[in-house]
């Protein structure tokens, strides 16, 4: 466990947010698209790439394998001409579970890979059994040995693969390996998230033949290595980042315009925000305005795979419901350990009780600032929203979690009138004991 000095966020709350925020490219898209570049000995230009710590970890993974990766602002250049090794070590994969995606891509291009198992993480068990089963069905021999998945495949062959659950990562790993398999692969009960569609669009832009992404059945017709080529591609906007700012606008009686979004990716959260009492106005094809009316009504929420209400917004939405009239019931169906924000929200005056996978939120008139710590990325986002809503000063610690998924958080929030600052480590005098992350 590292022990380094850590920054903290300081928020003076109870000020309405007002103005425009430009949403960045999607973290959960770009990480997989970076991994997909492994498949072809070509050069790629990715645009709308957010500058996040998770993107830096994926950059390290690709560089370890031998790719040349450079990022200039929001443009990333990847040269995948040479691959010098086919492993991804524990030191890197344990920092970020999404890097397990290189298993499918390395198998496709090099017919071998040795990738560390991601292990447990702070929000739940999160196995990779479905990734492994799917790749085995395509013909890979995979041994789990000393914490690593060691895979070889003299030949990959398309198959019909039915996923037990619509896992995002398993769908992506199988898609990547299937691109260069012989024949057709059909993934049934596939994940339907917009990030899956983005990955399929990118793969098609580099010469793959994939249809059905965005539905629960994806068909990957295998192509030959020489059919793949470089591509220039723009990453979709981050729907979870966008929704985080929308929730913050609703909770502070704000009036905020979200730019560079795809409203269709946000349907479930738009509906819930309207039910709570916020007004959502379409300002253009990629722009929405959120007005917090000051009237917030309790809601019941059940997290579901896309297009249901996303687990990644469960904690941020809980922060909003802490100050809604009445009792809200939130059911978390995806992860068994994703309620870690509750204790911290209660420190700020919220009344939330957990009973297994259900949280009962009894709305209170106001939250009050407190010192709190982020336990994972979205729990951290919830605390930021709570701090913006609360009266007085909130200090948030363990920011490394938040840095994984929110580009320029302080700058963006300051731009819409929040009173928020980041106090650098040397001034806080507090050690960071943040463990491995989700
Ligand atoms: C992706 O994780 C996202 N991460 C998560 O975002 C998100 O919470 C999750 O999808 C669900 O939407 C990235 O894209 C990098 P899953 P992933 O496989 O792919 C179980 C964030 O805050 N499962 O769809 O790991 C698993 O335990 C995050 O940005 C198995 O049992 O999620 C979970 O209960 C964190 N075996 C469910 O499926 C498997 O082999 C869904 O997980 C795979 C998954």
Short mmCIF file of C-alpha atoms and ligand atoms in Angstrom, two decimals:
data_model
loop_
_atom_site.label_atom_id
_atom_site.label_comp_id
_atom_site.label_asym_id
_atom_site.label_seq_id
_atom_site.Cartn_x
_atom_site.Cartn_y
_atom_site.Cartn_z
CA UNK A 1 0.00 0.00 0.00
CA UNK A 2 1.44 3.36 -1.03
CA UNK A 3 1.73 6.12 1.48
CA UNK A 4 2.13 9.48 -0.19
CA UNK A 5 0.85 12.92 0.68
CA UNK A 6 -2.63 13.51 -0.67
CA UNK A 7 -4.58 16.46 -2.02
CA UNK A 8 -8.02 17.38 -0.73
CA UNK A 9 -11.03 19.10 -2.25
CA UNK A 10 -12.61 21.96 -0.34
CA UNK A 11 -16.17 22.93 -1.24
CA UNK A 12 -18.22 25.84 0.11
CA UNK A 13 -21.70 24.53 -0.52
CA UNK A 14 -25.27 25.70 -1.08
CA UNK A 15 -24.53 27.87 -4.12
CA UNK A 16 -26.55 27.31 -7.29
CA UNK A 17 -24.56 26.11 -10.29
CA UNK A 18 -25.02 28.29 -13.37
CA UNK A 19 -23.42 28.17 -16.80
CA UNK A 20 -22.13 25.66 -19.34
CA UNK A 21 -20.03 22.52 -18.98
CA UNK A 22 -18.38 20.72 -21.88
CA UNK A 23 -18.47 16.99 -21.30
CA UNK A 24 -15.28 15.00 -22.02
CA UNK A 25 -14.81 11.75 -23.92
CA UNK A 26 -16.01 8.57 -22.21
CA UNK A 27 -13.50 6.90 -19.91
CA UNK A 28 -15.11 3.49 -20.29
CA UNK A 29 -14.96 3.79 -24.08
CA UNK A 30 -11.47 5.10 -24.58
CA UNK A 31 -9.83 2.48 -22.36
CA UNK A 32 -11.21 -0.35 -24.50
CA UNK A 33 -10.56 1.44 -27.78
CA UNK A 34 -6.93 1.93 -26.74
CA UNK A 35 -6.77 -1.83 -26.09
CA UNK A 36 -8.34 -2.55 -29.49
CA UNK A 37 -5.42 -0.82 -31.24
CA UNK A 38 -3.30 -3.86 -30.31
CA UNK A 39 -5.16 -5.86 -32.99
CA UNK A 40 -3.46 -4.26 -36.00
CA UNK A 41 0.14 -3.31 -36.83
CA UNK A 42 -1.03 0.19 -37.71
CA UNK A 43 -1.20 3.81 -36.56
CA UNK A 44 -4.24 5.33 -34.88
CA UNK A 45 -5.39 8.80 -33.94
CA UNK A 46 -7.98 8.99 -31.17
CA UNK A 47 -9.79 12.27 -30.52
CA UNK A 48 -11.85 13.51 -27.58
CA UNK A 49 -9.60 11.51 -25.23
CA UNK A 50 -9.97 12.64 -21.60
CA UNK A 51 -6.86 13.24 -19.49
CA UNK A 52 -7.49 10.86 -16.61
CA UNK A 53 -5.36 8.66 -14.38
CA UNK A 54 -7.06 5.54 -15.81
CA UNK A 55 -6.06 6.60 -19.31
CA UNK A 56 -2.48 6.98 -18.08
CA UNK A 57 -2.56 3.44 -16.64
CA UNK A 58 -3.81 2.05 -19.96
CA UNK A 59 -1.05 4.03 -21.70
CA UNK A 60 1.49 2.27 -19.46
CA UNK A 61 -0.02 -1.13 -20.27
CA UNK A 62 0.21 -0.50 -24.03
CA UNK A 63 3.76 0.86 -23.74
CA UNK A 64 4.75 -2.24 -21.74
CA UNK A 65 3.54 -4.36 -24.66
CA UNK A 66 5.61 -2.27 -27.07
CA UNK A 67 3.14 0.21 -28.55
CA UNK A 68 4.10 3.86 -28.91
CA UNK A 69 1.49 6.06 -27.24
CA UNK A 70 1.51 9.85 -27.06
CA UNK A 71 -1.23 12.18 -25.89
CA UNK A 72 -1.45 15.88 -26.79
CA UNK A 73 -4.39 17.50 -25.04
CA UNK A 74 -7.40 15.44 -26.12
CA UNK A 75 -5.71 13.72 -29.07
CA UNK A 76 -3.91 10.41 -28.64
CA UNK A 77 -1.54 8.89 -31.18
CA UNK A 78 -0.97 5.14 -30.99
CA UNK A 79 1.55 3.30 -33.13
CA UNK A 80 0.90 -0.42 -32.82
CA UNK A 81 3.37 -1.46 -35.54
CA UNK A 82 5.54 -3.45 -33.12
CA UNK A 83 4.63 -5.67 -30.24
CA UNK A 84 7.59 -6.66 -28.11
CA UNK A 85 5.85 -8.74 -25.42
CA UNK A 86 2.47 -10.28 -24.74
CA UNK A 87 2.07 -9.91 -21.00
CA UNK A 88 0.35 -7.41 -18.74
CA UNK A 89 1.80 -7.58 -15.23
CA UNK A 90 0.05 -7.46 -11.87
CA UNK A 91 1.55 -4.05 -11.05
CA UNK A 92 -0.46 -2.53 -13.91
CA UNK A 93 -3.62 -4.65 -14.11
CA UNK A 94 -4.22 -4.41 -10.37
CA UNK A 95 -4.34 -0.62 -10.72
CA UNK A 96 -7.18 -0.81 -13.20
CA UNK A 97 -9.40 -3.75 -14.01
CA UNK A 98 -10.25 -2.45 -17.50
CA UNK A 99 -6.71 -3.36 -18.60
CA UNK A 100 -7.79 -7.04 -18.58
CA UNK A 101 -9.22 -6.20 -22.02
CA UNK A 102 -5.77 -6.67 -23.57
CA UNK A 103 -6.23 -10.44 -23.15
CA UNK A 104 -8.69 -10.70 -26.06
CA UNK A 105 -6.75 -8.29 -28.26
CA UNK A 106 -3.36 -9.99 -27.69
CA UNK A 107 -4.90 -13.39 -28.37
CA UNK A 108 -6.32 -12.05 -31.62
CA UNK A 109 -3.07 -10.56 -32.89
CA UNK A 110 -0.35 -12.70 -31.27
CA UNK A 111 -2.20 -15.93 -30.40
CA UNK A 112 -0.82 -15.75 -26.88
CA UNK A 113 -1.13 -13.58 -23.79
CA UNK A 114 -0.30 -13.64 -20.13
CA UNK A 115 -2.43 -11.15 -18.25
CA UNK A 116 -2.69 -10.71 -14.51
CA UNK A 117 -6.12 -11.43 -13.05
CA UNK A 118 -7.54 -8.13 -11.80
CA UNK A 119 -8.44 -9.55 -8.39
CA UNK A 120 -10.96 -8.05 -5.99
CA UNK A 121 -11.85 -4.40 -6.05
CA UNK A 122 -13.47 -1.93 -3.76
CA UNK A 123 -17.02 -2.20 -5.17
CA UNK A 124 -17.39 -5.98 -5.22
CA UNK A 125 -16.10 -9.36 -6.32
CA UNK A 126 -16.24 -8.62 -10.05
CA UNK A 127 -15.07 -11.92 -11.53
CA UNK A 128 -13.67 -12.44 -15.01
CA UNK A 129 -15.07 -15.96 -15.45
CA UNK A 130 -17.29 -14.88 -18.34
CA UNK A 131 -14.34 -13.31 -20.17
CA UNK A 132 -12.38 -16.53 -19.79
CA UNK A 133 -15.22 -18.88 -20.73
CA UNK A 134 -15.98 -16.83 -23.84
CA UNK A 135 -12.36 -16.82 -25.01
CA UNK A 136 -12.10 -20.55 -24.35
CA UNK A 137 -15.17 -21.11 -26.52
CA UNK A 138 -13.36 -19.31 -29.35
CA UNK A 139 -10.58 -21.89 -29.03
CA UNK A 140 -8.14 -20.36 -26.57
CA UNK A 141 -6.49 -22.59 -24.03
CA UNK A 142 -6.38 -20.64 -20.80
CA UNK A 143 -4.66 -21.68 -17.59
CA UNK A 144 -5.01 -19.73 -14.40
CA UNK A 145 -1.58 -19.88 -12.87
CA UNK A 146 -0.22 -17.88 -9.93
CA UNK A 147 -2.67 -15.03 -10.40
CA UNK A 148 -2.28 -14.86 -14.18
CA UNK A 149 -4.47 -15.93 -17.10
CA UNK A 150 -2.03 -17.63 -19.48
CA UNK A 151 -3.67 -18.02 -22.86
CA UNK A 152 -2.62 -19.55 -26.18
CA UNK A 153 -4.64 -20.12 -29.30
CA UNK A 154 -3.07 -21.59 -32.39
CA UNK A 155 -6.35 -20.77 -34.08
CA UNK A 156 -9.47 -18.87 -33.02
CA UNK A 157 -12.78 -19.96 -34.45
CA UNK A 158 -16.12 -18.10 -34.34
CA UNK A 159 -18.79 -19.58 -32.05
CA UNK A 160 -22.20 -18.82 -30.58
CA UNK A 161 -21.61 -17.53 -27.09
CA UNK A 162 -24.44 -16.95 -24.64
CA UNK A 163 -23.39 -14.79 -21.70
CA UNK A 164 -24.91 -15.66 -18.30
CA UNK A 165 -25.15 -11.96 -17.58
CA UNK A 166 -24.68 -9.02 -19.99
CA UNK A 167 -21.19 -8.20 -18.79
CA UNK A 168 -19.66 -5.12 -20.41
CA UNK A 169 -16.06 -6.32 -20.06
CA UNK A 170 -16.76 -9.90 -21.20
CA UNK A 171 -18.68 -8.66 -24.25
CA UNK A 172 -15.72 -6.44 -25.14
CA UNK A 173 -13.02 -9.04 -24.55
CA UNK A 174 -14.86 -11.61 -26.68
CA UNK A 175 -15.52 -9.04 -29.43
CA UNK A 176 -11.83 -8.19 -29.58
CA UNK A 177 -10.69 -11.80 -29.89
CA UNK A 178 -13.46 -12.59 -32.40
CA UNK A 179 -12.40 -9.84 -34.83
CA UNK A 180 -9.58 -12.05 -36.18
CA UNK A 181 -11.23 -15.44 -35.57
CA UNK A 182 -12.16 -17.69 -38.48
CA UNK A 183 -15.88 -17.53 -39.21
CA UNK A 184 -18.65 -15.78 -37.31
CA UNK A 185 -19.11 -15.24 -33.60
CA UNK A 186 -22.52 -14.44 -32.17
CA UNK A 187 -22.63 -13.02 -28.64
CA UNK A 188 -26.12 -13.40 -27.15
CA UNK A 189 -27.26 -11.62 -24.00
CA UNK A 190 -24.51 -9.14 -24.89
CA UNK A 191 -24.10 -5.87 -23.01
CA UNK A 192 -25.80 -2.99 -24.84
CA UNK A 193 -23.98 -0.01 -23.32
CA UNK A 194 -23.08 2.92 -25.62
CA UNK A 195 -19.43 2.13 -24.89
CA UNK A 196 -19.91 -1.27 -26.57
CA UNK A 197 -21.31 0.49 -29.64
CA UNK A 198 -18.36 2.87 -29.61
CA UNK A 199 -15.89 -0.01 -29.50
CA UNK A 200 -17.70 -1.79 -32.35
CA UNK A 201 -17.75 1.42 -34.42
CA UNK A 202 -14.03 1.85 -33.86
CA UNK A 203 -13.29 -1.77 -34.76
CA UNK A 204 -15.34 -1.41 -37.94
CA UNK A 205 -13.45 1.81 -38.74
CA UNK A 206 -10.23 -0.25 -38.59
CA UNK A 207 -11.59 -2.93 -40.90
CA UNK A 208 -13.53 -5.33 -38.65
CA UNK A 209 -17.00 -6.63 -39.56
CA UNK A 210 -19.34 -6.25 -36.57
CA UNK A 211 -23.08 -5.73 -36.51
CA UNK A 212 -25.74 -5.65 -33.83
CA UNK A 213 -23.75 -3.68 -31.22
CA UNK A 214 -26.24 -1.83 -29.03
CA UNK A 215 -28.64 -4.80 -29.13
CA UNK A 216 -28.36 -7.97 -27.06
CA UNK A 217 -26.99 -9.94 -30.02
CA UNK A 218 -23.69 -8.94 -31.58
CA UNK A 219 -22.35 -10.65 -34.70
CA UNK A 220 -18.64 -10.53 -35.43
CA UNK A 221 -17.62 -11.89 -38.81
CA UNK A 222 -13.93 -12.67 -38.58
CA UNK A 223 -11.57 -10.83 -40.94
CA UNK A 224 -7.94 -11.46 -41.87
CA UNK A 225 -5.07 -9.61 -40.26
CA UNK A 226 -4.34 -7.85 -43.56
CA UNK A 227 -7.91 -6.50 -43.67
CA UNK A 228 -7.26 -4.41 -40.55
CA UNK A 229 -5.73 -0.96 -40.84
CA UNK A 230 -5.21 2.30 -38.94
CA UNK A 231 -8.03 4.73 -38.18
CA UNK A 232 -8.83 8.18 -36.87
CA UNK A 233 -11.70 8.06 -34.42
CA UNK A 234 -13.56 10.37 -32.03
CA UNK A 235 -14.55 8.89 -28.64
CA UNK A 236 -18.22 9.29 -27.58
CA UNK A 237 -19.06 11.74 -24.79
CA UNK A 238 -19.00 10.40 -21.24
CA UNK A 239 -22.62 9.85 -20.25
CA UNK A 240 -21.71 9.24 -16.59
CA UNK A 241 -19.71 12.45 -16.34
CA UNK A 242 -22.57 14.33 -18.04
CA UNK A 243 -25.14 12.88 -15.66
CA UNK A 244 -22.99 13.75 -12.65
CA UNK A 245 -23.15 17.45 -13.60
CA UNK A 246 -26.88 17.15 -14.36
CA UNK A 247 -27.53 15.75 -10.90
CA UNK A 248 -25.39 18.49 -9.34
CA UNK A 249 -27.42 21.12 -11.21
CA UNK A 250 -30.68 19.60 -9.98
CA UNK A 251 -29.44 19.42 -6.37
CA UNK A 252 -28.23 23.02 -6.15
CA UNK A 253 -31.26 24.69 -7.78
CA UNK A 254 -28.90 25.40 -10.64
CA UNK A 255 -29.33 26.17 -14.31
CA UNK A 256 -26.66 24.34 -16.26
CA UNK A 257 -26.13 23.64 -19.95
CA UNK A 258 -24.38 20.39 -20.83
CA UNK A 259 -22.46 20.56 -24.10
CA UNK A 260 -21.00 17.73 -26.19
CA UNK A 261 -23.42 15.05 -25.03
CA UNK A 262 -25.61 12.43 -26.69
CA UNK A 263 -28.99 12.89 -24.97
CA UNK A 264 -30.17 9.44 -26.15
CA UNK A 265 -27.51 7.84 -23.92
CA UNK A 266 -29.01 9.58 -20.89
CA UNK A 267 -32.67 8.56 -21.14
CA UNK A 268 -32.90 6.68 -17.84
CA UNK A 269 -31.29 9.48 -15.85
CA UNK A 270 -33.26 12.21 -17.64
CA UNK A 271 -36.49 10.42 -16.72
CA UNK A 272 -35.44 10.08 -13.07
CA UNK A 273 -34.35 13.70 -12.86
CA UNK A 274 -37.70 14.81 -14.25
CA UNK A 275 -39.51 12.54 -11.77
CA UNK A 276 -37.48 14.08 -8.94
CA UNK A 277 -38.63 17.54 -10.04
CA UNK A 278 -35.87 18.95 -12.25
CA UNK A 279 -36.63 20.50 -15.62
CA UNK A 280 -34.67 19.20 -18.60
CA UNK A 281 -34.75 21.22 -21.81
CA UNK A 282 -33.27 20.14 -25.14
CA UNK A 283 -31.22 23.05 -26.44
CA UNK A 284 -29.73 21.33 -29.49
CA UNK A 285 -28.78 17.87 -30.77
CA UNK A 286 -25.84 17.65 -28.38
CA UNK A 287 -26.93 20.08 -25.70
CA UNK A 288 -29.30 19.88 -22.73
CA UNK A 289 -30.21 22.39 -20.05
CA UNK A 290 -30.96 21.19 -16.51
CA UNK A 291 -32.86 23.46 -14.15
CA UNK A 292 -33.11 22.61 -10.47
CA UNK A 293 -36.55 23.81 -9.49
CA UNK A 294 -35.98 23.57 -5.75
CA UNK A 295 -38.66 20.92 -5.44
CA UNK A 296 -37.21 17.45 -5.01
CA UNK A 297 -39.42 14.40 -4.51
CA UNK A 298 -38.25 10.97 -3.31
CA UNK A 299 -37.81 8.26 -5.96
CA UNK A 300 -37.24 4.54 -6.11
CA UNK A 301 -34.26 3.41 -8.15
CA UNK A 302 -33.11 -0.02 -9.26
CA UNK A 303 -29.74 -0.24 -11.00
CA UNK A 304 -29.75 -2.30 -14.20
CA UNK A 305 -27.54 -2.91 -17.21
CA UNK A 306 -28.07 -0.36 -20.01
CA UNK A 307 -30.62 0.90 -20.97
CA UNK A 308 -31.69 0.70 -17.30
CA UNK A 309 -30.53 3.08 -14.60
CA UNK A 310 -26.70 2.77 -14.42
CA UNK A 311 -24.97 1.46 -11.32
CA UNK A 312 -22.34 4.15 -11.93
CA UNK A 313 -24.94 6.81 -11.10
CA UNK A 314 -26.42 5.09 -8.07
CA UNK A 315 -24.17 6.91 -5.58
CA UNK A 316 -24.41 10.36 -7.25
CA UNK A 317 -28.20 10.06 -7.40
CA UNK A 318 -28.33 8.99 -3.77
CA UNK A 319 -26.61 12.28 -2.87
CA UNK A 320 -29.47 14.13 -4.58
CA UNK A 321 -32.17 12.03 -2.91
CA UNK A 322 -30.74 12.76 0.55
CA UNK A 323 -32.43 16.18 0.31
CA UNK A 324 -35.63 15.11 -1.49
CA UNK A 325 -39.03 15.10 0.23
CA UNK A 326 -39.99 11.64 1.42
CA UNK A 327 -38.39 8.23 1.51
CA UNK A 328 -36.47 6.83 -1.49
CA UNK A 329 -35.55 3.19 -1.94
CA UNK A 330 -32.42 2.42 -3.94
CA UNK A 331 -31.67 -1.16 -4.98
CA UNK A 332 -28.16 -1.98 -6.23
CA UNK A 333 -28.36 -5.12 -8.34
CA UNK A 334 -24.89 -5.19 -9.93
CA UNK A 335 -22.32 -4.82 -7.18
CA UNK A 336 -22.54 -6.08 -3.62
CA UNK A 337 -20.30 -3.40 -2.20
CA UNK A 338 -21.29 -0.18 -3.88
CA UNK A 339 -22.92 1.64 -0.98
CA UNK A 340 -19.73 2.89 0.62
CA UNK A 341 -20.84 6.49 0.25
CA UNK A 342 -23.60 5.96 2.82
CA UNK A 343 -21.48 6.41 5.95
CA UNK A 344 -19.90 9.54 4.52
CA UNK A 345 -23.25 11.04 3.42
CA UNK A 346 -24.61 10.37 6.90
CA UNK A 347 -21.64 12.29 8.34
CA UNK A 348 -23.03 15.24 6.38
CA UNK A 349 -26.47 14.91 7.98
CA UNK A 350 -28.11 12.52 5.51
CA UNK A 351 -30.37 9.75 6.78
CA UNK A 352 -29.55 6.65 4.79
CA UNK A 353 -29.85 3.11 6.06
CA UNK A 354 -28.53 0.08 4.26
CA UNK A 355 -30.24 -3.28 4.36
CA UNK A 356 -28.29 -5.65 2.12
CA UNK A 357 -28.56 -4.47 -1.46
CA UNK A 358 -31.19 -1.85 -0.56
CA UNK A 359 -30.62 1.66 0.73
CA UNK A 360 -33.45 3.56 2.37
CA UNK A 361 -32.97 7.30 2.02
CA UNK A 362 -35.12 9.50 4.25
CA UNK A 363 -34.89 13.00 2.84
CA UNK A 364 -33.66 15.78 5.15
CA UNK A 365 -34.11 19.54 4.55
CA UNK A 366 -30.37 20.16 4.21
CA UNK A 367 -26.92 18.58 4.45
CA UNK A 368 -24.09 20.21 6.35
CA UNK A 369 -20.43 20.24 5.34
CA UNK A 370 -18.06 17.70 6.90
CA UNK A 371 -14.72 15.97 6.31
CA UNK A 372 -15.31 12.86 4.22
CA UNK A 373 -13.37 10.45 2.06
CA UNK A 374 -13.99 8.93 -1.34
CA UNK A 375 -13.95 5.12 -1.28
CA UNK A 376 -14.31 4.65 -5.03
CA UNK A 377 -14.82 6.78 -8.11
CA UNK A 378 -18.60 7.21 -8.07
CA UNK A 379 -18.83 7.36 -4.27
CA UNK A 380 -16.38 10.25 -4.63
CA UNK A 381 -18.65 11.93 -7.19
CA UNK A 382 -21.55 11.53 -4.75
CA UNK A 383 -19.58 13.36 -2.07
CA UNK A 384 -18.78 16.20 -4.46
CA UNK A 385 -22.52 16.58 -5.22
CA UNK A 386 -23.36 16.39 -1.51
CA UNK A 387 -20.71 19.03 -0.78
CA UNK A 388 -22.17 21.35 -3.43
CA UNK A 389 -25.64 20.93 -1.87
CA UNK A 390 -24.54 21.21 1.76
CA UNK A 391 -24.37 24.30 3.90
CA UNK A 392 -20.85 25.11 5.07
CA UNK A 393 -17.51 23.58 4.15
CA UNK A 394 -16.94 20.03 2.95
CA UNK A 395 -13.45 18.56 2.66
CA UNK A 396 -13.06 15.45 0.53
CA UNK A 397 -10.01 13.17 0.82
CA UNK A 398 -8.64 10.24 -1.21
CA UNK A 399 -9.05 12.07 -4.47
CA UNK A 400 -7.13 9.50 -6.50
CA UNK A 401 -10.44 7.70 -6.95
CA UNK A 402 -12.13 10.79 -8.38
CA UNK A 403 -9.13 11.52 -10.63
CA UNK A 404 -9.77 8.24 -12.42
CA UNK A 405 -12.95 9.44 -14.07
CA UNK A 406 -13.53 13.20 -13.93
CA UNK A 407 -11.37 15.34 -16.17
CA UNK A 408 -10.72 18.88 -14.88
CA UNK A 409 -13.41 18.50 -12.20
CA UNK A 410 -12.42 21.63 -10.27
CA UNK A 411 -12.07 23.75 -13.41
CA UNK A 412 -15.41 22.59 -14.81
CA UNK A 413 -17.26 23.14 -11.53
CA UNK A 414 -15.61 26.52 -10.95
CA UNK A 415 -16.71 27.46 -14.48
CA UNK A 416 -20.35 27.02 -13.43
CA UNK A 417 -20.02 28.96 -10.22
CA UNK A 418 -19.08 26.31 -7.66
CA UNK A 419 -16.84 27.39 -4.79
CA UNK A 420 -14.43 24.52 -4.94
CA UNK A 421 -10.67 24.26 -4.75
CA UNK A 422 -8.06 21.55 -4.61
CA UNK A 423 -5.54 21.94 -1.81
CA UNK A 424 -2.25 20.37 -2.86
CA UNK A 425 -0.70 17.56 -0.86
CA UNK A 426 2.14 19.60 0.61
CA UNK A 427 -0.40 21.87 2.31
CA UNK A 428 -2.66 19.12 3.70
CA UNK A 429 0.00 17.13 5.56
CA UNK A 430 -2.15 14.00 5.29
CA UNK A 431 -0.93 10.64 4.05
CA UNK A 432 -2.77 8.85 1.24
CA UNK A 433 -3.32 5.18 1.96
CA UNK A 434 -5.58 4.63 -1.02
CA UNK A 435 -5.62 0.91 -1.88
CA UNK A 436 -5.92 -0.66 -5.33
CA UNK A 437 -8.89 0.76 -7.16
CA UNK A 438 -11.89 -0.25 -9.25
C1 LIG B 1 -17.93 -1.81 -16.60
O1 LIG B 1 -17.29 -2.68 -15.69
C2 LIG B 1 -17.52 -0.42 -16.22
N1 LIG B 1 -16.08 -0.28 -16.28
C3 LIG B 1 -18.00 -0.08 -14.81
O2 LIG B 1 -17.70 1.28 -14.59
C4 LIG B 1 -19.51 -0.28 -14.73
O3 LIG B 1 -19.90 -0.12 -13.39
C5 LIG B 1 -19.89 -1.68 -15.21
O4 LIG B 1 -19.34 -1.93 -16.54
C6 LIG B 1 -21.38 -1.89 -15.30
O5 LIG B 1 -21.95 -0.93 -16.12
C7 LIG B 1 -15.47 -0.12 -17.43
O6 LIG B 1 -16.07 -0.10 -18.49
C8 LIG B 1 -14.01 0.10 -17.39
P1 LIG B 1 -19.51 -5.94 -15.96
P2 LIG B 1 -17.22 -4.25 -15.96
O7 LIG B 1 -18.60 -7.00 -16.46
O8 LIG B 1 -17.06 -4.48 -17.42
C9 LIG B 1 -20.45 -9.61 -13.03
C10 LIG B 1 -17.07 3.18 -13.29
O9 LIG B 1 -17.42 3.72 -12.20
N2 LIG B 1 -19.44 -10.37 -13.82
O10 LIG B 1 -20.61 -5.47 -16.85
O11 LIG B 1 -16.21 -4.79 -15.05
C11 LIG B 1 -19.82 -8.50 -12.22
O12 LIG B 1 -19.35 -8.96 -10.99
C12 LIG B 1 -17.12 1.69 -13.39
O13 LIG B 1 -16.70 3.81 -14.29
C13 LIG B 1 -19.20 -11.68 -13.51
O14 LIG B 1 -19.80 -12.24 -12.61
O15 LIG B 1 -18.66 -4.68 -15.49
C14 LIG B 1 -20.99 -7.54 -12.09
O16 LIG B 1 -21.82 -7.93 -11.04
C15 LIG B 1 -16.71 0.88 -12.26
N3 LIG B 1 -18.27 -12.38 -14.23
C16 LIG B 1 -21.75 -7.71 -13.40
O17 LIG B 1 -21.30 -8.96 -13.94
C17 LIG B 1 -17.58 -11.79 -15.27
O18 LIG B 1 -16.74 -12.47 -15.88
C18 LIG B 1 -21.51 -6.63 -14.44
O19 LIG B 1 -20.12 -6.42 -14.60
C19 LIG B 1 -17.83 -10.44 -15.56
C20 LIG B 1 -18.77 -9.75 -14.81
#
